[in-house]
PDB file of C-alpha atoms in Angstrom:
ATOM      1  CA  PHE Y   8     -10.441 -88.891 150.829  1.00 57.00           C
ATOM      2  CA  ASP Y   9      -8.076 -90.399 153.385  1.00 63.00           C
ATOM      3  CA  LYS Y  10      -6.093 -87.092 154.224  1.00 73.00           C
ATOM      4  CA  PHE Y  11      -9.260 -85.779 155.693  1.00 76.00           C
ATOM      5  CA  ASN Y  12     -11.164 -86.217 158.998  1.00 82.00           C
ATOM      6  CA  LEU Y  13     -14.634 -86.522 158.632  1.00 85.00           C
ATOM      7  CA  LEU Y  14     -17.271 -86.208 161.063  1.00 87.00           C
ATOM      8  CA  LEU Y  15     -20.341 -88.217 160.028  1.00 88.00           C
ATOM      9  CA  LYS Y  16     -23.553 -87.054 161.529  1.00 90.00           C
ATOM     10  CA  VAL Y  17     -26.507 -89.667 161.672  1.00 89.00           C
ATOM     11  CA  HIS Y  18     -29.717 -88.144 160.544  1.00 88.00           C
ATOM     12  CA  PRO Y  19     -32.241 -87.787 163.807  1.00 88.00           C
ATOM     13  CA  GLY Y  20     -34.604 -90.131 161.525  1.00 89.00           C
ATOM     14  CA  GLN Y  21     -31.965 -92.914 161.315  1.00 90.00           C
ATOM     15  CA  LYS Y  22     -30.582 -95.484 163.737  1.00 94.00           C
ATOM     16  CA  ASP Y  23     -26.813 -95.044 164.704  1.00 93.00           C
ATOM     17  CA  SER Y  24     -26.492 -98.707 163.778  1.00 94.00           C
ATOM     18  CA  GLU Y  25     -27.031 -97.957 160.123  1.00 92.00           C
ATOM     19  CA  TYR Y  26     -23.612 -96.141 160.206  1.00 91.00           C
ATOM     20  CA  ASP Y  27     -21.772 -99.164 161.925  1.00 91.00           C
ATOM     21  CA  ASN Y  28     -19.584 -99.831 158.731  1.00 91.00           C
ATOM     22  CA  PHE Y  29     -17.787 -96.675 159.111  1.00 90.00           C
ATOM     23  CA  ASN Y  30     -16.742 -97.306 162.710  1.00 87.00           C
ATOM     24  CA  ASN Y  31     -13.640 -99.119 161.640  1.00 87.00           C
ATOM     25  CA  ILE Y  32     -12.351 -96.341 159.200  1.00 88.00           C
ATOM     26  CA  ASP Y  33      -9.570 -94.241 160.978  1.00 87.00           C
ATOM     27  CA  ASN Y  34     -10.322 -90.819 159.628  1.00 86.00           C
ATOM     28  CA  ILE Y  35     -14.249 -90.971 160.220  1.00 88.00           C
ATOM     29  CA  LYS Y  36     -15.930 -90.357 163.548  1.00 90.00           C
ATOM     30  CA  VAL Y  37     -19.615 -91.336 163.542  1.00 91.00           C
ATOM     31  CA  ILE Y  38     -21.667 -88.737 165.692  1.00 91.00           C
ATOM     32  CA  GLY Y  39     -24.863 -90.225 166.919  1.00 91.00           C
ATOM     33  CA  ALA Y  40     -28.325 -89.151 165.903  1.00 90.00           C
ATOM     34  CA  LYS Y  41     -29.227 -87.693 169.314  1.00 92.00           C
ATOM     35  CA  ASN Y  42     -26.284 -85.183 169.073  1.00 89.00           C
ATOM     36  CA  ILE Y  43     -27.192 -81.666 168.193  1.00 87.00           C
ATOM     37  CA  LEU Y  44     -25.869 -80.732 164.664  1.00 86.00           C
ATOM     38  CA  GLU Y  45     -25.508 -76.903 165.654  1.00 85.00           C
ATOM     39  CA  ASP Y  46     -22.810 -77.929 168.186  1.00 84.00           C
ATOM     40  CA  LEU Y  47     -20.836 -79.657 165.425  1.00 88.00           C
ATOM     41  CA  ILE Y  48     -20.838 -77.034 162.662  1.00 91.00           C
ATOM     42  CA  SER Y  49     -18.369 -75.068 164.413  1.00 88.00           C
ATOM     43  CA  GLN Y  50     -15.830 -77.925 164.448  1.00 88.00           C
ATOM     44  CA  CYS Y  51     -15.907 -78.331 160.542  1.00 90.00           C
ATOM     45  CA  ASP Y  52     -13.837 -76.629 157.922  1.00 92.00           C
ATOM     46  CA  ILE Y  53     -16.352 -77.740 155.209  1.00 93.00           C
ATOM     47  CA  PHE Y  54     -20.095 -78.760 155.467  1.00 93.00           C
ATOM     48  CA  ILE Y  55     -20.954 -81.538 153.314  1.00 91.00           C
ATOM     49  CA  THR Y  56     -24.541 -82.982 152.953  1.00 90.00           C
ATOM     50  CA  THR Y  57     -27.008 -84.536 150.240  1.00 86.00           C
ATOM     51  CA  THR Y  58     -30.235 -82.452 150.640  1.00 84.00           C
ATOM     52  CA  SER Y  59     -30.260 -81.332 154.142  1.00 86.00           C
ATOM     53  CA  SER Y  60     -31.859 -77.919 155.010  1.00 86.00           C
ATOM     54  CA  SER Y  61     -28.926 -77.973 157.563  1.00 89.00           C
ATOM     55  CA  ILE Y  62     -27.015 -75.946 154.903  1.00 91.00           C
ATOM     56  CA  PHE Y  63     -28.775 -72.805 156.120  1.00 90.00           C
ATOM     57  CA  GLN Y  64     -27.112 -73.242 159.423  1.00 90.00           C
ATOM     58  CA  ALA Y  65     -23.827 -73.896 158.213  1.00 92.00           C
ATOM     59  CA  ILE Y  66     -24.271 -70.918 155.687  1.00 93.00           C
ATOM     60  CA  ALA Y  67     -25.352 -68.647 158.616  1.00 90.00           C
ATOM     61  CA  ARG Y  68     -21.974 -69.761 160.341  1.00 92.00           C
ATOM     62  CA  ASP Y  69     -19.652 -68.944 157.444  1.00 93.00           C
ATOM     63  CA  LYS Y  70     -18.876 -72.687 156.545  1.00 94.00           C
ATOM     64  CA  PRO Y  71     -18.528 -73.449 152.966  1.00 96.00           C
ATOM     65  CA  ILE Y  72     -21.108 -75.950 151.670  1.00 95.00           C
ATOM     66  CA  ILE Y  73     -21.041 -78.806 149.376  1.00 95.00           C
ATOM     67  CA  MET Y  74     -24.065 -80.816 148.367  1.00 93.00           C
ATOM     68  CA  ILE Y  75     -23.680 -84.229 146.836  1.00 92.00           C
ATOM     69  CA  ASN Y  76     -26.087 -85.225 144.188  1.00 92.00           C
ATOM     70  CA  TYR Y  77     -24.998 -88.937 143.237  1.00 84.00           C
ATOM     71  CA  ASP Y  78     -26.762 -90.392 140.184  1.00 80.00           C
ATOM     72  CA  ASP Y  79     -28.748 -87.106 139.980  1.00 80.00           C
ATOM     73  CA  LEU Y  80     -31.088 -88.455 142.566  1.00 80.00           C
ATOM     74  CA  TRP Y  81     -32.108 -85.172 143.865  1.00 84.00           C
ATOM     75  CA  THR Y  82     -31.892 -82.840 141.009  1.00 83.00           C
ATOM     76  CA  ASP Y  83     -35.457 -81.656 141.175  1.00 85.00           C
ATOM     77  CA  MET Y  84     -35.139 -80.871 144.966  1.00 85.00           C
ATOM     78  CA  PHE Y  85     -32.061 -78.609 144.432  1.00 86.00           C
ATOM     79  CA  THR Y  86     -34.015 -76.384 141.722  1.00 85.00           C
ATOM     80  CA  SER Y  87     -37.465 -76.455 143.579  1.00 85.00           C
ATOM     81  CA  TYR Y  88     -36.898 -76.833 147.435  1.00 86.00           C
ATOM     82  CA  PHE Y  89     -33.622 -75.227 147.418  1.00 88.00           C
ATOM     83  CA  GLU Y  90     -34.345 -72.945 144.429  1.00 88.00           C
ATOM     84  CA  PHE Y  91     -30.750 -72.954 143.324  1.00 91.00           C
ATOM     85  CA  ASN Y  92     -30.108 -70.985 139.894  1.00 91.00           C
ATOM     86  CA  LYS Y  93     -27.707 -72.569 137.372  1.00 91.00           C
ATOM     87  CA  SER Y  94     -24.716 -70.634 138.712  1.00 93.00           C
ATOM     88  CA  GLU Y  95     -25.247 -71.885 142.412  1.00 93.00           C
ATOM     89  CA  LEU Y  96     -26.027 -75.472 141.086  1.00 91.00           C
ATOM     90  CA  ARG Y  97     -22.548 -75.378 139.772  1.00 91.00           C
ATOM     91  CA  GLN Y  98     -20.785 -73.945 142.635  1.00 93.00           C
ATOM     92  CA  PHE Y  99     -22.452 -75.817 145.578  1.00 94.00           C
ATOM     93  CA  VAL Y 100     -23.682 -79.096 144.046  1.00 94.00           C
ATOM     94  CA  THR Y 101     -21.532 -81.934 142.705  1.00 93.00           C
ATOM     95  CA  SER Y 102     -22.318 -85.480 141.489  1.00 92.00           C
ATOM     96  CA  SER Y 103     -18.714 -87.128 141.322  1.00 90.00           C
ATOM     97  CA  ASN Y 104     -16.001 -87.901 143.684  1.00 89.00           C
ATOM     98  CA  ILE Y 105     -13.466 -86.378 141.692  1.00 93.00           C
ATOM     99  CA  GLU Y 106     -15.233 -83.233 141.607  1.00 93.00           C
ATOM    100  CA  LEU Y 107     -15.958 -83.332 145.253  1.00 92.00           C
ATOM    101  CA  LYS Y 108     -12.294 -83.989 146.053  1.00 92.00           C
ATOM    102  CA  ALA Y 109     -11.376 -81.064 143.679  1.00 94.00           C
ATOM    103  CA  ILE Y 110     -13.616 -78.766 145.448  1.00 95.00           C
ATOM    104  CA  ILE Y 111     -12.516 -79.595 148.942  1.00 93.00           C
ATOM    105  CA  ASP Y 112      -8.891 -79.091 147.912  1.00 93.00           C
ATOM    106  CA  ARG Y 113      -9.756 -75.774 146.591  1.00 95.00           C
ATOM    107  CA  LEU Y 114     -11.736 -74.675 149.633  1.00 95.00           C
ATOM    108  CA  LEU Y 115      -8.762 -75.827 151.945  1.00 93.00           C
ATOM    109  CA  SER Y 116      -5.995 -74.450 149.792  1.00 94.00           C
ATOM    110  CA  ASN Y 117      -7.279 -71.247 148.273  1.00 96.00           C
ATOM    111  CA  LYS Y 118      -8.320 -68.494 150.758  1.00 96.00           C
ATOM    112  CA  HIS Y 119      -9.789 -66.327 147.836  1.00 97.00           C
ATOM    113  CA  TYR Y 120     -11.783 -69.202 146.450  1.00 97.00           C
ATOM    114  CA  THR Y 121     -13.038 -69.900 149.945  1.00 96.00           C
ATOM    115  CA  TYR Y 122     -14.063 -66.366 150.383  1.00 96.00           C
ATOM    116  CA  GLU Y 123     -15.883 -66.200 147.106  1.00 96.00           C
ATOM    117  CA  HIS Y 124     -17.558 -69.582 147.869  1.00 96.00           C
ATOM    118  CA  ILE Y 125     -18.944 -68.049 151.145  1.00 96.00           C
ATOM    119  CA  LYS Y 126     -19.950 -64.857 149.626  1.00 95.00           C
ATOM    120  CA  ASN Y 127     -21.873 -66.485 146.936  1.00 95.00           C
ATOM    121  CA  GLN Y 128     -23.636 -68.739 149.763  1.00 94.00           C
ATOM    122  CA  LYS Y 129     -24.501 -65.555 151.618  1.00 92.00           C
ATOM    123  CA  ARG Y 130     -25.938 -63.931 148.287  1.00 91.00           C
ATOM    124  CA  TYR Y 131     -28.026 -67.257 147.924  1.00 92.00           C
ATOM    125  CA  LEU Y 132     -29.357 -66.980 151.476  1.00 90.00           C
ATOM    126  CA  LYS Y 133     -30.260 -63.485 151.179  1.00 85.00           C
ATOM    127  CA  ARG Y 134     -32.034 -64.090 147.801  1.00 83.00           C
ATOM    128  CA  LYS Y 135     -33.908 -67.147 149.436  1.00 82.00           C
ATOM    129  CA  ILE Y 136     -34.865 -64.962 152.439  1.00 73.00           C
ATOM    130  CA  LYS Y 137     -35.894 -62.165 150.122  1.00 66.00           C
ATOM    131  CA  LEU Y 138     -38.456 -64.493 148.287  1.00 55.00           C
ATOM    132  CA  TYR Y 139     -40.523 -64.729 151.430  1.00 52.00           C
ATOM    133  CA  ASN Y 140     -39.995 -61.178 152.508  1.00 52.00           C
ATOM    134  CA  GLU Y 141     -43.226 -59.664 151.158  1.00 55.00           C
ATOM    135  CA  ILE Y 142     -45.492 -62.476 152.415  1.00 57.00           C
ATOM    136  CA  ASN Y 143     -44.262 -62.837 155.968  1.00 56.00           C
ATOM    137  CA  GLY Y 144     -41.535 -60.566 156.699  1.00 59.00           C
ATOM    138  CA  ALA Y 145     -37.717 -61.246 156.859  1.00 61.00           C
ATOM    139  CA  SER Y 146     -37.576 -62.549 160.677  1.00 60.00           C
ATOM    140  CA  HIS Y 147     -40.425 -64.926 159.993  1.00 64.00           C
ATOM    141  CA  ALA Y 148     -38.550 -66.317 156.821  1.00 63.00           C
ATOM    142  CA  ILE Y 149     -35.157 -66.643 158.637  1.00 68.00           C
ATOM    143  CA  ASP Y 150     -36.852 -68.567 161.433  1.00 64.00           C
ATOM    144  CA  LYS Y 151     -38.539 -70.818 158.952  1.00 68.00           C
ATOM    145  CA  ILE Y 152     -35.298 -71.564 157.020  1.00 70.00           C
ATOM    146  CA  LEU Y 153     -33.158 -72.055 160.012  1.00 69.00           C
ATOM    147  CA  SER Y 154     -35.478 -74.247 161.810  1.00 67.00           C
ATOM    148  CA  SER Y 155     -36.458 -76.444 158.780  1.00 64.00           C
TER     149      SER Y 155
END
């Protein structure tokens, strides 16, 4: 991954010092926990995370997302909390470095692939919001998703 520049955002619940081992890597810039994620999303070409609800913010800003599920640690969360269907799991979630690199390469080099990826994300977000539409209304659901 040395040909990529990475912005590594520290989770607000963690200490910046937990990421000190990344400070000496040339292509990684550690962004402290006190920085606001929304200000950083516009700077990225691809939004990569594990199980963060911040994907909703990235999707709303037309940033392609990739979620990492090393050791299948969060499989249940992807199907319960995020409510990904099988197709969405295949497209948005990876569990290997080789596959992660391949997805990044495709997103950076293939405009059609990127367009389809973002289109499918928007379809997912629309479906996710619609699940709550009848109970609380769309604007309440959007607020709940974007602020979680």
